C-alpha positions as protocol buffer text, in pm:
chain_id: "A"
residue {
  index: 1
  type: MET
  ca { x: -48 y: 2792 z: 225 }
}
residue {
  index: 2
  type: PRO
  ca { x: 249 y: 2577 z: 237 }
}
residue {
  index: 3
  type: THR
  ca { x: 538 y: 2601 z: -6 }
}
residue {
  index: 4
  type: PRO
  ca { x: 678 y: 2352 z: -217 }
}
residue {
  index: 5
  type: THR
  ca { x: 953 y: 2301 z: 4 }
}
residue {
  index: 6
  type: GLU
  ca { x: 733 y: 2249 z: 315 }
}
residue {
  index: 7
  type: ILE
  ca { x: 500 y: 1999 z: 90 }
}
residue {
  index: 8
  type: ARG
  ca { x: 809 y: 1801 z: -7 }
}
residue {
  index: 9
  type: ALA
  ca { x: 923 y: 1782 z: 346 }
}
residue {
  index: 10
  type: ASP
  ca { x: 585 y: 1659 z: 455 }
}
residue {
  index: 11
  type: PHE
  ca { x: 590 y: 1385 z: 185 }
}
residue {
  index: 12
  type: GLU
  ca { x: 935 y: 1276 z: 294 }
}
residue {
  index: 13
  type: GLU
  ca { x: 833 y: 1262 z: 671 }
}
residue {
  index: 14
  type: ARG
  ca { x: 539 y: 1060 z: 564 }
}
residue {
  index: 15
  type: LEU
  ca { x: 712 y: 836 z: 348 }
}
residue {
  index: 16
  type: LYS
  ca { x: 972 y: 757 z: 601 }
}
residue {
  index: 17
  type: GLN
  ca { x: 704 y: 684 z: 865 }
}
residue {
  index: 18
  type: MET
  ca { x: 505 y: 440 z: 618 }
}
residue {
  index: 19
  type: TYR
  ca { x: 855 y: 263 z: 588 }
}
residue {
  index: 20
  type: TRP
  ca { x: 887 y: 223 z: 948 }
}
residue {
  index: 21
  type: CYS
  ca { x: 555 y: 103 z: 986 }
}
residue {
  index: 22
  type: GLU
  ca { x: 596 y: -146 z: 693 }
}
residue {
  index: 23
  type: LYS
  ca { x: 894 y: -294 z: 849 }
}
residue {
  index: 24
  type: ALA
  ca { x: 736 y: -303 z: 1204 }
}
residue {
  index: 25
  type: LEU
  ca { x: 443 y: -467 z: 1040 }
}
residue {
  index: 26
  type: ALA
  ca { x: 657 y: -724 z: 899 }
}
residue {
  index: 27
  type: GLU
  ca { x: 818 y: -821 z: 1196 }
}
residue {
  index: 28
  type: SER
  ca { x: 469 y: -860 z: 1381 }
}
residue {
  index: 29
  type: LEU
  ca { x: 279 y: -1056 z: 1145 }
}
residue {
  index: 30
  type: PRO
  ca { x: 431 y: -1384 z: 1181 }
}
residue {
  index: 31
  type: SER
  ca { x: 385 y: -1391 z: 1574 }
}
residue {
  index: 32
  type: MET
  ca { x: 29 y: -1281 z: 1502 }
}
residue {
  index: 33
  type: ALA
  ca { x: -6 y: -1568 z: 1242 }
}
residue {
  index: 34
  type: LYS
  ca { x: 127 y: -1811 z: 1507 }
}
residue {
  index: 35
  type: LEU
  ca { x: -113 y: -1693 z: 1765 }
}
residue {
  index: 36
  type: ALA
  ca { x: -454 y: -1714 z: 1532 }
}
residue {
  index: 37
  type: THR
  ca { x: -617 y: -2029 z: 1595 }
}
residue {
  index: 38
  type: SER
  ca { x: -838 y: -2027 z: 1288 }
}
residue {
  index: 39
  type: TYR
  ca { x: -667 y: -2165 z: 966 }
}
residue {
  index: 40
  type: GLU
  ca { x: -847 y: -1886 z: 752 }
}
residue {
  index: 41
  type: LEU
  ca { x: -722 y: -1629 z: 975 }
}
residue {
  index: 42
  type: THR
  ca { x: -368 y: -1766 z: 978 }
}
residue {
  index: 43
  type: THR
  ca { x: -376 y: -1761 z: 602 }
}
residue {
  index: 44
  type: ALA
  ca { x: -499 y: -1410 z: 576 }
}
residue {
  index: 45
  type: ILE
  ca { x: -237 y: -1287 z: 802 }
}
residue {
  index: 46
  type: LEU
  ca { x: 55 y: -1461 z: 582 }
}
residue {
  index: 47
  type: ALA
  ca { x: -104 y: -1325 z: 276 }
}
residue {
  index: 48
  type: HIS
  ca { x: -100 y: -992 z: 420 }
}
residue {
  index: 49
  type: LEU
  ca { x: 263 y: -1042 z: 502 }
}
residue {
  index: 50
  type: ALA
  ca { x: 354 y: -1096 z: 147 }
}
residue {
  index: 51
  type: VAL
  ca { x: 161 y: -777 z: 62 }
}
residue {
  index: 52
  type: THR
  ca { x: 365 y: -589 z: 320 }
}
residue {
  index: 53
  type: GLU
  ca { x: 699 y: -711 z: 177 }
}
residue {
  index: 54
  type: ASN
  ca { x: 587 y: -595 z: -155 }
}
residue {
  index: 55
  type: GLN
  ca { x: 504 y: -242 z: -3 }
}
residue {
  index: 56
  type: ILE
  ca { x: 836 y: -222 z: 159 }
}
residue {
  index: 57
  type: ILE
  ca { x: 994 y: -282 z: -187 }
}
residue {
  index: 58
  type: ARG
  ca { x: 760 y: -27 z: -331 }
}
residue {
  index: 59
  type: LEU
  ca { x: 854 y: 220 z: -91 }
}
residue {
  index: 60
  type: ILE
  ca { x: 1229 y: 170 z: -162 }
}
residue {
  index: 61
  type: HIS
  ca { x: 1180 y: 248 z: -504 }
}
residue {
  index: 62
  type: VAL
  ca { x: 992 y: 563 z: -413 }
}
residue {
  index: 63
  type: PHE
  ca { x: 1293 y: 659 z: -185 }
}
residue {
  index: 64
  type: ASP
  ca { x: 1531 y: 579 z: -490 }
}
residue {
  index: 65
  type: ALA
  ca { x: 1322 y: 782 z: -730 }
}
residue {
  index: 66
  type: ILE
  ca { x: 1333 y: 1090 z: -514 }
}
residue {
  index: 67
  type: GLY
  ca { x: 1684 y: 1048 z: -435 }
}
residue {
  index: 68
  type: GLU
  ca { x: 1608 y: 1017 z: -64 }
}
residue {
  index: 69
  type: ARG
  ca { x: 1812 y: 773 z: 173 }
}
residue {
  index: 70
  type: ILE
  ca { x: 1603 y: 485 z: 303 }
}
residue {
  index: 71
  type: ILE
  ca { x: 1528 y: 568 z: 680 }
}
residue {
  index: 72
  type: GLY
  ca { x: 1263 y: 490 z: 880 }
}
residue {
  index: 73
  type: HIS
  ca { x: 1104 y: 715 z: 1136 }
}
residue {
  index: 74
  type: ARG
  ca { x: 885 y: 568 z: 1407 }
}
residue {
  index: 75
  type: CYS
  ca { x: 517 y: 608 z: 1384 }
}
residue {
  index: 76
  type: GLU
  ca { x: 348 y: 640 z: 1741 }
}
residue {
  index: 77
  type: SER
  ca { x: -17 y: 550 z: 1588 }
}
residue {
  index: 78
  type: VAL
  ca { x: 119 y: 203 z: 1448 }
}
residue {
  index: 79
  type: GLU
  ca { x: 353 y: 134 z: 1766 }
}
residue {
  index: 80
  type: LYS
  ca { x: 46 y: 186 z: 1976 }
}
residue {
  index: 81
  type: ILE
  ca { x: -175 y: -42 z: 1768 }
}
residue {
  index: 82
  type: LEU
  ca { x: 85 y: -293 z: 1748 }
}
residue {
  index: 83
  type: SER
  ca { x: 163 y: -277 z: 2141 }
}
residue {
  index: 84
  type: THR
  ca { x: -187 y: -437 z: 2204 }
}
residue {
  index: 85
  type: SER
  ca { x: -60 y: -733 z: 1982 }
}
residue {
  index: 86
  type: ARG
  ca { x: 192 y: -845 z: 2253 }
}
residue {
  index: 87
  type: SER
  ca { x: -116 y: -931 z: 2473 }
}
residue {
  index: 88
  type: PHE
  ca { x: -257 y: -1165 z: 2242 }
}
residue {
  index: 89
  type: GLU
  ca { x: -108 y: -1473 z: 2406 }
}
residue {
  index: 90
  type: LEU
  ca { x: -297 y: -1364 z: 2727 }
}
residue {
  index: 91
  type: VAL
  ca { x: -641 y: -1383 z: 2573 }
}
residue {
  index: 92
  type: GLU
  ca { x: -797 y: -1742 z: 2556 }
}
residue {
  index: 93
  type: THR
  ca { x: -712 y: -1958 z: 2252 }
}
residue {
  index: 94
  type: GLY
  ca { x: -985 y: -1975 z: 2022 }
}
residue {
  index: 95
  type: TYR
  ca { x: -1263 y: -1717 z: 1912 }
}
residue {
  index: 96
  type: PHE
  ca { x: -1186 y: -1471 z: 2166 }
}
residue {
  index: 97
  type: ARG
  ca { x: -816 y: -1440 z: 2057 }
}
residue {
  index: 98
  type: ASP
  ca { x: -914 y: -1439 z: 1698 }
}
residue {
  index: 99
  type: THR
  ca { x: -1140 y: -1153 z: 1748 }
}
residue {
  index: 100
  type: GLU
  ca { x: -877 y: -949 z: 1925 }
}
residue {
  index: 101
  type: ILE
  ca { x: -608 y: -1015 z: 1632 }
}
residue {
  index: 102
  type: ILE
  ca { x: -892 y: -914 z: 1383 }
}
residue {
  index: 103
  type: ASN
  ca { x: -966 y: -595 z: 1544 }
}
residue {
  index: 104
  type: CYS
  ca { x: -605 y: -505 z: 1558 }
}
residue {
  index: 105
  type: SER
  ca { x: -553 y: -597 z: 1187 }
}
residue {
  index: 106
  type: GLN
  ca { x: -840 y: -382 z: 1107 }
}
residue {
  index: 107
  type: LYS
  ca { x: -695 y: -89 z: 1290 }
}
residue {
  index: 108
  type: LEU
  ca { x: -399 y: -149 z: 1090 }
}
residue {
  index: 109
  type: MET
  ca { x: -529 y: -175 z: 762 }
}
residue {
  index: 110
  type: GLN
  ca { x: -731 y: 144 z: 831 }
}
residue {
  index: 111
  type: TYR
  ca { x: -419 y: 333 z: 920 }
}
residue {
  index: 112
  type: GLU
  ca { x: -245 y: 203 z: 600 }
}
residue {
  index: 113
  type: ILE
  ca { x: -510 y: 298 z: 373 }
}
residue {
  index: 114
  type: SER
  ca { x: -571 y: 654 z: 496 }
}
residue {
  index: 115
  type: SER
  ca { x: -173 y: 734 z: 525 }
}
residue {
  index: 116
  type: TYR
  ca { x: -118 y: 584 z: 153 }
}
residue {
  index: 117
  type: ALA
  ca { x: -420 y: 789 z: 36 }
}
residue {
  index: 118
  type: GLU
  ca { x: -266 y: 1116 z: 218 }
}
residue {
  index: 119
  type: LEU
  ca { x: 92 y: 1015 z: 42 }
}
residue {
  index: 120
  type: HIS
  ca { x: -102 y: 999 z: -277 }
}
């Protein structure tokens, strides 16, 4: 059974990883929006960018509330997913590129949802 200190340390580590993830996502989403060919997809990505920016602010508030420095720790899972986004411009413009962007976005959303559920 983990001790309260271990639980707190795990929470802080996950929080730092989520902060890094949200910051990395905020950097990647604008380029993904530029590469999308569908107006609806571009709009959805930019809307998610606004949500991501709000999540960063919320995470900063959590860091403040628990008295921790705001530091991001690299998350290999998200880094791996985002690395696929670098190859989007190699995919033919149109349906196939948008499909690749949507698949990547869904993986990112699934990771975010499960990570925030664990933090909760």
